[in-house]
PDB file of C-alpha atoms in Angstrom:
ATOM      1  CA  MET A   1    -101.191-174.509  69.003  1.00 31.00           C
ATOM      2  CA  GLY A   2     -98.636-175.682  71.545  1.00 36.00           C
ATOM      3  CA  ILE A   3     -96.311-173.533  73.617  1.00 38.00           C
ATOM      4  CA  PHE A   4     -93.557-173.952  71.025  1.00 40.00           C
ATOM      5  CA  SER A   5     -95.567-172.798  68.005  1.00 38.00           C
ATOM      6  CA  PHE A   6     -93.784-169.440  68.047  1.00 39.00           C
ATOM      7  CA  PHE A   7     -90.554-171.056  66.861  1.00 44.00           C
ATOM      8  CA  SER A   8     -91.881-171.532  63.348  1.00 44.00           C
ATOM      9  CA  LYS A   9     -90.951-168.892  60.800  1.00 51.00           C
ATOM     10  CA  ASP A  10     -94.417-168.194  59.424  1.00 59.00           C
ATOM     11  CA  LYS A  11     -95.692-164.641  59.110  1.00 68.00           C
ATOM     12  CA  LYS A  12     -98.139-165.090  61.975  1.00 68.00           C
ATOM     13  CA  SER A  13     -95.307-165.983  64.353  1.00 71.00           C
ATOM     14  CA  GLN A  14     -93.184-163.091  63.121  1.00 76.00           C
ATOM     15  CA  GLU A  15     -96.091-160.732  63.683  1.00 81.00           C
ATOM     16  CA  GLN A  16     -96.519-162.123  67.191  1.00 81.00           C
ATOM     17  CA  ASP A  17     -92.832-161.410  67.871  1.00 81.00           C
ATOM     18  CA  ARG A  18     -93.329-157.815  66.738  1.00 85.00           C
ATOM     19  CA  GLN A  19     -96.388-157.450  68.937  1.00 89.00           C
ATOM     20  CA  ASN A  20     -94.500-158.868  71.920  1.00 88.00           C
ATOM     21  CA  LEU A  21     -91.644-156.445  71.315  1.00 90.00           C
ATOM     22  CA  ASN A  22     -94.013-153.518  70.914  1.00 89.00           C
ATOM     23  CA  SER A  23     -95.963-154.281  74.087  1.00 89.00           C
ATOM     24  CA  GLY A  24     -92.781-155.141  76.005  1.00 91.00           C
ATOM     25  CA  LEU A  25     -91.251-151.747  75.226  1.00 91.00           C
ATOM     26  CA  GLU A  26     -94.470-149.766  75.685  1.00 91.00           C
ATOM     27  CA  LYS A  27     -93.463-148.100  78.966  1.00 90.00           C
ATOM     28  CA  SER A  28     -90.030-147.193  77.622  1.00 91.00           C
ATOM     29  CA  LYS A  29     -91.546-145.810  74.409  1.00 88.00           C
ATOM     30  CA  GLN A  30     -94.044-143.616  76.216  1.00 90.00           C
ATOM     31  CA  SER A  31     -91.368-142.266  78.533  1.00 90.00           C
ATOM     32  CA  ILE A  32     -88.787-141.443  75.878  1.00 87.00           C
ATOM     33  CA  PHE A  33     -91.361-139.973  73.477  1.00 84.00           C
ATOM     34  CA  SER A  34     -92.676-137.612  76.117  1.00 89.00           C
ATOM     35  CA  LYS A  35     -89.124-136.452  76.867  1.00 88.00           C
ATOM     36  CA  ILE A  36     -88.252-135.971  73.195  1.00 86.00           C
ATOM     37  CA  GLY A  37     -91.535-134.137  72.714  1.00 86.00           C
ATOM     38  CA  ARG A  38     -90.562-131.678  75.430  1.00 86.00           C
ATOM     39  CA  ALA A  39     -87.088-131.347  73.889  1.00 83.00           C
ATOM     40  CA  ILE A  40     -88.443-130.052  70.589  1.00 84.00           C
ATOM     41  CA  ALA A  41     -91.542-128.219  71.855  1.00 83.00           C
ATOM     42  CA  GLY A  42     -91.981-124.918  70.053  1.00 82.00           C
ATOM     43  CA  LYS A  43     -88.988-125.541  67.794  1.00 81.00           C
ATOM     44  CA  SER A  44     -89.017-125.981  64.025  1.00 82.00           C
ATOM     45  CA  LYS A  45     -85.256-126.280  63.467  1.00 83.00           C
ATOM     46  CA  VAL A  46     -82.716-128.602  65.094  1.00 85.00           C
ATOM     47  CA  ASP A  47     -80.405-126.160  66.873  1.00 86.00           C
ATOM     48  CA  ASP A  48     -78.071-126.276  69.880  1.00 88.00           C
ATOM     49  CA  GLU A  49     -80.924-125.911  72.343  1.00 90.00           C
ATOM     50  CA  VAL A  50     -82.820-128.825  70.795  1.00 89.00           C
ATOM     51  CA  LEU A  51     -79.702-130.998  70.896  1.00 91.00           C
ATOM     52  CA  ASP A  52     -79.070-130.054  74.527  1.00 93.00           C
ATOM     53  CA  ASN A  53     -82.641-130.980  75.392  1.00 91.00           C
ATOM     54  CA  LEU A  54     -82.381-134.218  73.413  1.00 92.00           C
ATOM     55  CA  GLU A  55     -79.186-135.082  75.247  1.00 93.00           C
ATOM     56  CA  GLU A  56     -80.953-134.644  78.571  1.00 92.00           C
ATOM     57  CA  ALA A  57     -83.906-136.752  77.362  1.00 91.00           C
ATOM     58  CA  LEU A  58     -81.638-139.657  76.393  1.00 92.00           C
ATOM     59  CA  ILE A  59     -79.563-139.532  79.573  1.00 92.00           C
ATOM     60  CA  THR A  60     -82.665-139.566  81.758  1.00 90.00           C
ATOM     61  CA  SER A  61     -83.930-142.543  79.718  1.00 89.00           C
ATOM     62  CA  ASP A  62     -80.955-144.599  80.972  1.00 90.00           C
ATOM     63  CA  VAL A  63     -79.124-144.581  77.656  1.00 91.00           C
ATOM     64  CA  GLY A  64     -76.035-143.485  79.594  1.00 90.00           C
ATOM     65  CA  VAL A  65     -73.879-140.371  79.376  1.00 93.00           C
ATOM     66  CA  ASP A  66     -71.145-141.709  77.084  1.00 93.00           C
ATOM     67  CA  THR A  67     -73.528-143.356  74.635  1.00 93.00           C
ATOM     68  CA  THR A  68     -75.792-140.307  74.581  1.00 94.00           C
ATOM     69  CA  ARG A  69     -72.840-138.087  73.701  1.00 95.00           C
ATOM     70  CA  ARG A  70     -71.880-140.406  70.852  1.00 94.00           C
ATOM     71  CA  ILE A  71     -75.422-140.249  69.486  1.00 94.00           C
ATOM     72  CA  ILE A  72     -75.566-136.463  69.807  1.00 94.00           C
ATOM     73  CA  GLU A  73     -72.190-136.108  68.055  1.00 94.00           C
ATOM     74  CA  ARG A  74     -73.496-138.192  65.168  1.00 92.00           C
ATOM     75  CA  ILE A  75     -76.605-136.018  64.906  1.00 91.00           C
ATOM     76  CA  GLU A  76     -74.490-132.837  65.093  1.00 90.00           C
ATOM     77  CA  LYS A  77     -72.520-134.040  62.066  1.00 89.00           C
ATOM     78  CA  ARG A  78     -75.764-134.587  60.182  1.00 86.00           C
ATOM     79  CA  VAL A  79     -76.967-131.090  61.109  1.00 83.00           C
ATOM     80  CA  SER A  80     -73.649-129.583  60.037  1.00 83.00           C
ATOM     81  CA  ARG A  81     -73.652-131.485  56.753  1.00 83.00           C
ATOM     82  CA  ASP A  82     -77.283-130.901  55.844  1.00 76.00           C
ATOM     83  CA  LYS A  83     -77.253-127.291  57.141  1.00 68.00           C
ATOM     84  CA  TYR A  84     -80.958-127.199  57.936  1.00 65.00           C
ATOM     85  CA  LEU A  85     -82.940-129.950  59.576  1.00 74.00           C
ATOM     86  CA  ASN A  86     -86.541-129.762  60.736  1.00 78.00           C
ATOM     87  CA  THR A  87     -87.413-131.101  64.148  1.00 76.00           C
ATOM     88  CA  THR A  88     -89.888-133.354  62.324  1.00 79.00           C
ATOM     89  CA  GLU A  89     -86.869-135.156  60.853  1.00 84.00           C
ATOM     90  CA  LEU A  90     -85.203-135.612  64.228  1.00 85.00           C
ATOM     91  CA  ASN A  91     -86.824-138.928  65.128  1.00 84.00           C
ATOM     92  CA  ALA A  92     -85.797-140.558  61.859  1.00 87.00           C
ATOM     93  CA  ILE A  93     -82.227-139.280  62.224  1.00 89.00           C
ATOM     94  CA  LEU A  94     -82.110-140.445  65.832  1.00 91.00           C
ATOM     95  CA  ARG A  95     -83.196-143.946  64.762  1.00 91.00           C
ATOM     96  CA  GLU A  96     -80.709-144.075  61.898  1.00 91.00           C
ATOM     97  CA  GLU A  97     -77.725-142.958  63.956  1.00 90.00           C
ATOM     98  CA  THR A  98     -78.595-145.185  66.921  1.00 91.00           C
ATOM     99  CA  ALA A  99     -78.967-148.264  64.703  1.00 89.00           C
ATOM    100  CA  SER A 100     -75.709-147.419  62.951  1.00 88.00           C
ATOM    101  CA  MET A 101     -73.939-147.155  66.294  1.00 88.00           C
ATOM    102  CA  LEU A 102     -75.303-150.513  67.446  1.00 85.00           C
ATOM    103  CA  ALA A 103     -74.202-152.111  64.178  1.00 84.00           C
ATOM    104  CA  GLU A 104     -70.604-151.604  65.265  1.00 81.00           C
ATOM    105  CA  ASN A 105     -71.174-154.210  67.994  1.00 72.00           C
ATOM    106  CA  LYS A 106     -73.154-156.588  65.809  1.00 65.00           C
ATOM    107  CA  THR A 107     -72.491-160.294  65.827  1.00 69.00           C
ATOM    108  CA  GLU A 108     -73.829-162.602  63.163  1.00 72.00           C
ATOM    109  CA  LEU A 109     -76.892-164.183  64.753  1.00 79.00           C
ATOM    110  CA  THR A 110     -78.990-167.104  63.629  1.00 84.00           C
ATOM    111  CA  SER A 111     -82.722-167.485  64.225  1.00 85.00           C
ATOM    112  CA  LEU A 112     -81.776-169.103  67.553  1.00 90.00           C
ATOM    113  CA  GLY A 113     -79.230-166.448  68.486  1.00 92.00           C
ATOM    114  CA  PHE A 114     -75.839-168.139  68.625  1.00 94.00           C
ATOM    115  CA  ASP A 115     -74.528-170.456  65.917  1.00 94.00           C
ATOM    116  CA  PHE A 116     -75.215-173.567  67.958  1.00 96.00           C
ATOM    117  CA  ASP A 117     -74.075-175.798  65.091  1.00 94.00           C
ATOM    118  CA  ALA A 118     -70.523-174.408  65.208  1.00 94.00           C
ATOM    119  CA  HIS A 119     -69.466-176.866  67.940  1.00 96.00           C
ATOM    120  CA  LYS A 120     -70.850-180.042  69.446  1.00 96.00           C
ATOM    121  CA  PRO A 121     -71.595-179.658  72.198  1.00 97.00           C
ATOM    122  CA  TYR A 122     -71.916-175.879  72.056  1.00 98.00           C
ATOM    123  CA  VAL A 123     -71.254-174.657  75.599  1.00 98.00           C
ATOM    124  CA  VAL A 124     -72.700-171.453  77.064  1.00 98.00           C
ATOM    125  CA  MET A 125     -71.699-170.368  80.572  1.00 97.00           C
ATOM    126  CA  VAL A 126     -74.373-168.034  81.947  1.00 97.00           C
ATOM    127  CA  VAL A 127     -73.401-165.418  84.543  1.00 95.00           C
ATOM    128  CA  GLY A 128     -75.249-162.660  86.386  1.00 93.00           C
ATOM    129  CA  VAL A 129     -76.303-161.622  89.871  1.00 89.00           C
ATOM    130  CA  ASN A 130     -79.200-163.286  91.646  1.00 86.00           C
ATOM    131  CA  GLY A 131     -82.603-161.898  90.735  1.00 87.00           C
ATOM    132  CA  VAL A 132     -81.865-160.697  87.196  1.00 92.00           C
ATOM    133  CA  GLY A 133     -83.773-163.533  85.535  1.00 91.00           C
ATOM    134  CA  LYS A 134     -80.743-165.719  84.841  1.00 93.00           C
ATOM    135  CA  THR A 135     -82.381-169.060  85.641  1.00 91.00           C
ATOM    136  CA  THR A 136     -85.555-168.168  83.737  1.00 92.00           C
ATOM    137  CA  THR A 137     -83.502-167.067  80.723  1.00 95.00           C
ATOM    138  CA  ILE A 138     -81.675-170.411  80.736  1.00 96.00           C
ATOM    139  CA  GLY A 139     -84.997-172.243  80.928  1.00 94.00           C
ATOM    140  CA  LYS A 140     -86.576-170.283  78.086  1.00 94.00           C
ATOM    141  CA  LEU A 141     -83.483-170.685  75.913  1.00 96.00           C
ATOM    142  CA  ALA A 142     -83.440-174.425  76.613  1.00 96.00           C
ATOM    143  CA  ALA A 143     -87.094-174.623  75.575  1.00 93.00           C
ATOM    144  CA  ARG A 144     -86.351-172.755  72.388  1.00 91.00           C
ATOM    145  CA  LEU A 145     -83.451-175.061  71.532  1.00 95.00           C
ATOM    146  CA  VAL A 146     -85.311-178.289  72.306  1.00 95.00           C
ATOM    147  CA  ALA A 147     -88.201-177.082  70.145  1.00 92.00           C
ATOM    148  CA  ASP A 148     -85.698-176.668  67.327  1.00 93.00           C
ATOM    149  CA  GLY A 149     -84.622-180.292  67.708  1.00 95.00           C
ATOM    150  CA  LYS A 150     -81.488-179.747  69.804  1.00 97.00           C
ATOM    151  CA  LYS A 151     -80.463-182.120  72.558  1.00 98.00           C
ATOM    152  CA  VAL A 152     -79.861-179.801  75.519  1.00 98.00           C
ATOM    153  CA  TYR A 153     -78.117-180.363  78.846  1.00 98.00           C
ATOM    154  CA  ILE A 154     -78.301-177.860  81.707  1.00 98.00           C
ATOM    155  CA  GLY A 155     -75.726-177.763  84.496  1.00 97.00           C
ATOM    156  CA  ALA A 156     -77.043-176.500  87.847  1.00 96.00           C
ATOM    157  CA  ALA A 157     -73.723-175.016  88.973  1.00 94.00           C
ATOM    158  CA  ASP A 158     -75.354-172.365  91.172  1.00 91.00           C
ATOM    159  CA  THR A 159     -75.127-174.766  94.086  1.00 89.00           C
ATOM    160  CA  PHE A 160     -75.550-172.084  96.747  1.00 86.00           C
ATOM    161  CA  ARG A 161     -79.297-171.683  96.160  1.00 84.00           C
ATOM    162  CA  ALA A 162     -81.592-174.666  96.364  1.00 85.00           C
ATOM    163  CA  ALA A 163     -84.318-172.566  94.749  1.00 87.00           C
ATOM    164  CA  ALA A 164     -82.193-172.053  91.636  1.00 87.00           C
ATOM    165  CA  ILE A 165     -81.618-175.798  91.266  1.00 92.00           C
ATOM    166  CA  ASP A 166     -85.302-176.581  91.772  1.00 93.00           C
ATOM    167  CA  GLN A 167     -86.333-173.874  89.313  1.00 92.00           C
ATOM    168  CA  LEU A 168     -83.987-175.290  86.681  1.00 93.00           C
ATOM    169  CA  GLN A 169     -85.483-178.724  87.267  1.00 95.00           C
ATOM    170  CA  VAL A 170     -88.942-177.336  86.524  1.00 95.00           C
ATOM    171  CA  TRP A 171     -87.702-175.744  83.300  1.00 93.00           C
ATOM    172  CA  ALA A 172     -85.820-178.888  82.268  1.00 94.00           C
ATOM    173  CA  ASP A 173     -88.924-181.013  82.824  1.00 94.00           C
ATOM    174  CA  ARG A 174     -91.066-178.518  80.958  1.00 91.00           C
ATOM    175  CA  SER A 175     -88.767-178.159  77.957  1.00 91.00           C
ATOM    176  CA  GLY A 176     -87.405-181.677  77.617  1.00 94.00           C
ATOM    177  CA  ALA A 177     -83.820-180.722  78.471  1.00 97.00           C
ATOM    178  CA  THR A 178     -81.648-182.867  80.743  1.00 98.00           C
ATOM    179  CA  LEU A 179     -80.588-181.332  84.067  1.00 98.00           C
ATOM    180  CA  VAL A 180     -77.370-182.361  85.803  1.00 98.00           C
ATOM    181  CA  ARG A 181     -77.448-181.454  89.480  1.00 95.00           C
ATOM    182  CA  GLN A 182     -75.773-182.253  92.771  1.00 93.00           C
ATOM    183  CA  GLN A 183     -76.567-181.500  96.382  1.00 90.00           C
ATOM    184  CA  MET A 184     -76.795-177.893  97.503  1.00 89.00           C
ATOM    185  CA  GLY A 185     -73.346-176.677  98.545  1.00 88.00           C
ATOM    186  CA  SER A 186     -71.486-178.948  96.119  1.00 92.00           C
ATOM    187  CA  ASP A 187     -68.467-177.676  94.197  1.00 93.00           C
ATOM    188  CA  PRO A 188     -69.819-175.717  91.164  1.00 94.00           C
ATOM    189  CA  ALA A 189     -66.861-176.829  89.041  1.00 95.00           C
ATOM    190  CA  SER A 190     -67.692-180.449  89.820  1.00 96.00           C
ATOM    191  CA  VAL A 191     -71.246-179.922  88.538  1.00 97.00           C
ATOM    192  CA  ALA A 192     -69.894-178.320  85.351  1.00 97.00           C
ATOM    193  CA  TYR A 193     -67.493-181.232  84.849  1.00 98.00           C
ATOM    194  CA  ASP A 194     -70.244-183.812  85.309  1.00 98.00           C
ATOM    195  CA  THR A 195     -72.553-181.894  82.968  1.00 98.00           C
ATOM    196  CA  LEU A 196     -70.054-181.725  80.111  1.00 98.00           C
ATOM    197  CA  SER A 197     -68.951-185.326  80.624  1.00 98.00           C
ATOM    198  CA  SER A 198     -72.538-186.567  80.451  1.00 98.00           C
ATOM    199  CA  ALA A 199     -73.421-184.255  77.567  1.00 98.00           C
ATOM    200  CA  LYS A 200     -70.416-185.373  75.543  1.00 97.00           C
ATOM    201  CA  ALA A 201     -71.064-189.067  76.244  1.00 98.00           C
ATOM    202  CA  ASN A 202     -74.708-188.763  75.209  1.00 98.00           C
ATOM    203  CA  GLY A 203     -74.242-186.674  72.067  1.00 97.00           C
ATOM    204  CA  ALA A 204     -75.763-183.435  73.339  1.00 98.00           C
ATOM    205  CA  ASP A 205     -75.891-180.461  71.001  1.00 98.00           C
ATOM    206  CA  VAL A 206     -75.930-177.643  73.562  1.00 98.00           C
ATOM    207  CA  VAL A 207     -74.848-177.268  77.193  1.00 98.00           C
ATOM    208  CA  LEU A 208     -76.062-174.357  79.328  1.00 98.00           C
ATOM    209  CA  ILE A 209     -74.171-173.867  82.600  1.00 97.00           C
ATOM    210  CA  ASP A 210     -75.824-171.814  85.339  1.00 96.00           C
ATOM    211  CA  THR A 211     -73.409-170.140  87.771  1.00 93.00           C
ATOM    212  CA  ALA A 212     -73.702-168.489  91.165  1.00 84.00           C
ATOM    213  CA  GLY A 213     -74.675-164.833  91.070  1.00 76.00           C
ATOM    214  CA  ARG A 214     -72.661-163.347  93.879  1.00 69.00           C
ATOM    215  CA  LEU A 215     -70.866-160.033  93.537  1.00 57.00           C
ATOM    216  CA  HIS A 216     -69.786-159.395  97.118  1.00 53.00           C
ATOM    217  CA  ASN A 217     -66.175-160.224  96.287  1.00 62.00           C
ATOM    218  CA  LYS A 218     -64.945-159.793  92.718  1.00 69.00           C
ATOM    219  CA  ILE A 219     -61.797-161.842  93.336  1.00 77.00           C
ATOM    220  CA  ASN A 220     -63.801-164.816  94.619  1.00 82.00           C
ATOM    221  CA  LEU A 221     -66.154-164.521  91.646  1.00 82.00           C
ATOM    222  CA  MET A 222     -63.230-164.401  89.227  1.00 84.00           C
ATOM    223  CA  ASN A 223     -61.583-167.418  90.843  1.00 87.00           C
ATOM    224  CA  GLU A 224     -64.796-169.439  90.797  1.00 89.00           C
ATOM    225  CA  LEU A 225     -65.598-168.707  87.152  1.00 90.00           C
ATOM    226  CA  THR A 226     -61.994-169.401  86.146  1.00 91.00           C
ATOM    227  CA  LYS A 227     -62.094-172.745  87.979  1.00 93.00           C
ATOM    228  CA  ILE A 228     -65.331-173.702  86.205  1.00 95.00           C
ATOM    229  CA  ARG A 229     -63.837-172.736  82.855  1.00 94.00           C
ATOM    230  CA  ASN A 230     -60.638-174.729  83.478  1.00 95.00           C
ATOM    231  CA  VAL A 231     -62.516-177.837  84.573  1.00 96.00           C
ATOM    232  CA  MET A 232     -64.815-177.728  81.539  1.00 97.00           C
ATOM    233  CA  GLN A 233     -61.821-177.485  79.210  1.00 97.00           C
ATOM    234  CA  LYS A 234     -60.597-180.836  80.513  1.00 97.00           C
ATOM    235  CA  VAL A 235     -63.703-182.371  78.957  1.00 97.00           C
ATOM    236  CA  VAL A 236     -64.272-180.134  75.925  1.00 96.00           C
ATOM    237  CA  PRO A 237     -61.270-177.975  74.929  1.00 95.00           C
ATOM    238  CA  ASP A 238     -61.780-174.270  74.183  1.00 93.00           C
ATOM    239  CA  THR A 239     -64.982-174.049  76.208  1.00 95.00           C
ATOM    240  CA  PRO A 240     -67.093-172.173  76.978  1.00 97.00           C
ATOM    241  CA  HIS A 241     -67.943-171.018  73.482  1.00 97.00           C
ATOM    242  CA  GLN A 242     -69.963-168.158  74.968  1.00 96.00           C
ATOM    243  CA  VAL A 243     -70.013-166.420  78.334  1.00 96.00           C
ATOM    244  CA  MET A 244     -73.397-164.751  78.445  1.00 97.00           C
ATOM    245  CA  LEU A 245     -74.092-162.076  81.055  1.00 96.00           C
ATOM    246  CA  VAL A 246     -77.746-161.668  82.029  1.00 96.00           C
ATOM    247  CA  LEU A 247     -78.772-158.162  83.126  1.00 95.00           C
ATOM    248  CA  ASP A 248     -82.044-156.866  84.549  1.00 93.00           C
ATOM    249  CA  GLY A 249     -83.099-153.973  82.322  1.00 91.00           C
ATOM    250  CA  SER A 250     -85.426-152.603  84.992  1.00 90.00           C
ATOM    251  CA  THR A 251     -82.463-151.684  87.227  1.00 89.00           C
ATOM    252  CA  GLY A 252     -81.275-148.976  84.835  1.00 86.00           C
ATOM    253  CA  GLN A 253     -77.866-147.617  85.771  1.00 84.00           C
ATOM    254  CA  ASN A 254     -77.287-150.461  88.229  1.00 89.00           C
ATOM    255  CA  ALA A 255     -77.165-152.788  85.220  1.00 91.00           C
ATOM    256  CA  PHE A 256     -74.164-150.782  83.983  1.00 90.00           C
ATOM    257  CA  GLU A 257     -72.362-151.417  87.270  1.00 88.00           C
ATOM    258  CA  GLN A 258     -73.138-155.146  87.128  1.00 89.00           C
ATOM    259  CA  ALA A 259     -71.809-155.284  83.570  1.00 91.00           C
ATOM    260  CA  ARG A 260     -68.671-153.447  84.648  1.00 89.00           C
ATOM    261  CA  GLN A 261     -67.948-155.829  87.506  1.00 87.00           C
ATOM    262  CA  PHE A 262     -68.599-159.000  85.526  1.00 89.00           C
ATOM    263  CA  THR A 263     -66.560-157.868  82.528  1.00 89.00           C
ATOM    264  CA  GLN A 264     -63.679-157.242  84.915  1.00 86.00           C
ATOM    265  CA  ALA A 265     -64.113-160.656  86.548  1.00 84.00           C
ATOM    266  CA  THR A 266     -64.392-162.764  83.401  1.00 88.00           C
ATOM    267  CA  HIS A 267     -64.396-162.533  79.614  1.00 91.00           C
ATOM    268  CA  VAL A 268     -68.039-161.799  78.775  1.00 94.00           C
ATOM    269  CA  THR A 269     -68.837-162.362  75.103  1.00 94.00           C
ATOM    270  CA  SER A 270     -72.579-161.686  74.906  1.00 95.00           C
ATOM    271  CA  LEU A 271     -75.479-160.124  76.789  1.00 95.00           C
ATOM    272  CA  ALA A 272     -79.084-160.949  77.559  1.00 96.00           C
ATOM    273  CA  VAL A 273     -81.214-158.095  78.932  1.00 95.00           C
ATOM    274  CA  THR A 274     -84.362-159.159  80.769  1.00 94.00           C
ATOM    275  CA  LYS A 275     -87.527-157.628  82.267  1.00 92.00           C
ATOM    276  CA  LEU A 276     -87.850-154.844  79.698  1.00 92.00           C
ATOM    277  CA  ASP A 277     -91.643-155.101  79.835  1.00 89.00           C
ATOM    278  CA  GLY A 278     -91.891-153.893  83.426  1.00 81.00           C
ATOM    279  CA  THR A 279     -89.811-150.762  83.063  1.00 82.00           C
ATOM    280  CA  ALA A 280     -89.448-147.441  81.271  1.00 81.00           C
ATOM    281  CA  ARG A 281     -85.687-147.996  81.101  1.00 87.00           C
ATOM    282  CA  GLY A 282     -85.381-149.768  77.774  1.00 88.00           C
ATOM    283  CA  GLY A 283     -82.698-147.277  76.742  1.00 90.00           C
ATOM    284  CA  VAL A 284     -80.278-149.201  78.936  1.00 92.00           C
ATOM    285  CA  VAL A 285     -79.962-151.795  76.132  1.00 91.00           C
ATOM    286  CA  LEU A 286     -78.464-149.139  73.855  1.00 91.00           C
ATOM    287  CA  GLY A 287     -76.041-147.848  76.462  1.00 92.00           C
ATOM    288  CA  ILE A 288     -74.732-151.189  77.691  1.00 91.00           C
ATOM    289  CA  SER A 289     -74.197-152.575  74.201  1.00 88.00           C
ATOM    290  CA  ASP A 290     -72.339-149.433  73.138  1.00 89.00           C
ATOM    291  CA  GLN A 291     -70.312-148.837  76.283  1.00 89.00           C
ATOM    292  CA  PHE A 292     -69.014-152.366  76.742  1.00 90.00           C
ATOM    293  CA  LYS A 293     -68.748-153.256  73.043  1.00 89.00           C
ATOM    294  CA  ILE A 294     -70.476-156.573  73.753  1.00 91.00           C
ATOM    295  CA  PRO A 295     -73.362-157.677  71.516  1.00 90.00           C
ATOM    296  CA  VAL A 296     -76.815-158.073  72.987  1.00 92.00           C
ATOM    297  CA  VAL A 297     -78.069-161.473  71.788  1.00 94.00           C
ATOM    298  CA  TYR A 298     -81.323-161.949  73.740  1.00 95.00           C
ATOM    299  CA  ILE A 299     -83.911-159.646  75.291  1.00 95.00           C
ATOM    300  CA  GLY A 300     -86.771-160.508  77.614  1.00 93.00           C
ATOM    301  CA  VAL A 301     -89.961-158.604  76.800  1.00 91.00           C
ATOM    302  CA  GLY A 302     -92.436-160.517  78.970  1.00 88.00           C
ATOM    303  CA  GLU A 303     -92.963-163.481  81.229  1.00 86.00           C
ATOM    304  CA  GLY A 304     -94.214-165.845  78.526  1.00 82.00           C
ATOM    305  CA  ILE A 305     -92.015-168.621  77.187  1.00 79.00           C
ATOM    306  CA  ASP A 306     -92.186-166.979  73.755  1.00 78.00           C
ATOM    307  CA  GLN A 307     -91.045-163.608  75.075  1.00 85.00           C
ATOM    308  CA  LEU A 308     -87.328-164.302  75.147  1.00 92.00           C
ATOM    309  CA  GLN A 309     -86.373-162.913  71.750  1.00 92.00           C
ATOM    310  CA  VAL A 310     -83.235-162.904  69.655  1.00 92.00           C
ATOM    311  CA  PHE A 311     -82.172-159.253  69.671  1.00 92.00           C
ATOM    312  CA  ASP A 312     -82.852-157.517  66.356  1.00 89.00           C
ATOM    313  CA  ARG A 313     -81.210-154.119  66.666  1.00 88.00           C
ATOM    314  CA  ASP A 314     -83.172-152.540  63.802  1.00 89.00           C
ATOM    315  CA  ALA A 315     -86.515-153.781  65.105  1.00 90.00           C
ATOM    316  CA  PHE A 316     -85.587-152.688  68.637  1.00 91.00           C
ATOM    317  CA  VAL A 317     -84.571-149.168  67.612  1.00 91.00           C
ATOM    318  CA  GLU A 318     -87.591-148.805  65.318  1.00 90.00           C
ATOM    319  CA  THR A 319     -89.914-149.905  68.118  1.00 90.00           C
ATOM    320  CA  LEU A 320     -88.295-147.835  70.859  1.00 89.00           C
ATOM    321  CA  LEU A 321     -87.823-144.660  68.821  1.00 86.00           C
ATOM    322  CA  GLY A 322     -90.235-145.172  65.925  1.00 76.00           C
TER     323      GLY A 322
END
């Protein structure tokens, strides 16, 4: 079996995806279960004290204050309606209400995530601070698309870091994608323009544009991303088709702040949350999706090339809280 065997839809591959998700969320599961266990210890009925303890358990699991309150309010309505609920039922209710809440932010996803056949080329501008796994996410997504038969171009528009350009080159070589690059320090918009021009001329299916991950000045970031967007539209109107923000799940509440700053700087349409395997903060996926009303499309649950997964909210909630 080659490195791309996981893209097939057979039951063995699906089972491998489930195993990857389960192992990737193991630390988060253990942490949240221990907290919920303490919340209901010695209790048989879901009462105000249990709900208060559950609220604390969710907040300290990086779900976020606002999202936690929304979940608790949903559970309170169930308790009020059903009059008597055992604490043994609490986990199932928590899963149901959390999945229902996430469904409000659902986008229609294909097996590859986005509907890459909706436009040709389909252009994704990828944003996020340095160190969140942005370049690796682009590389893994490119590999997934090439394995599916797509012709993929990558634009190395993070021209401020030679390491980012070199890393993208490694991924492009590994996956069979085409990398468009210039010298370090070149104008990022120029790289984006060249990438789309070449992709369009050569019949590419998908274009992934890496961008610089600097947050020291929101105005500069906004201006740079706007310039890239405007230049790309000269080649392919109405691009990018997606602006995907990559967040490091292991940073917990700091990921919320990054999401806040980027959503203020540009129109973010989708999220990818990485590094969930190395943290007990998997609850951050729930909070960010709910708070910013932006769908999570990809999650990273390990370092392997097959461990960038299309986000399945039901499978995620079942695994995290099941």
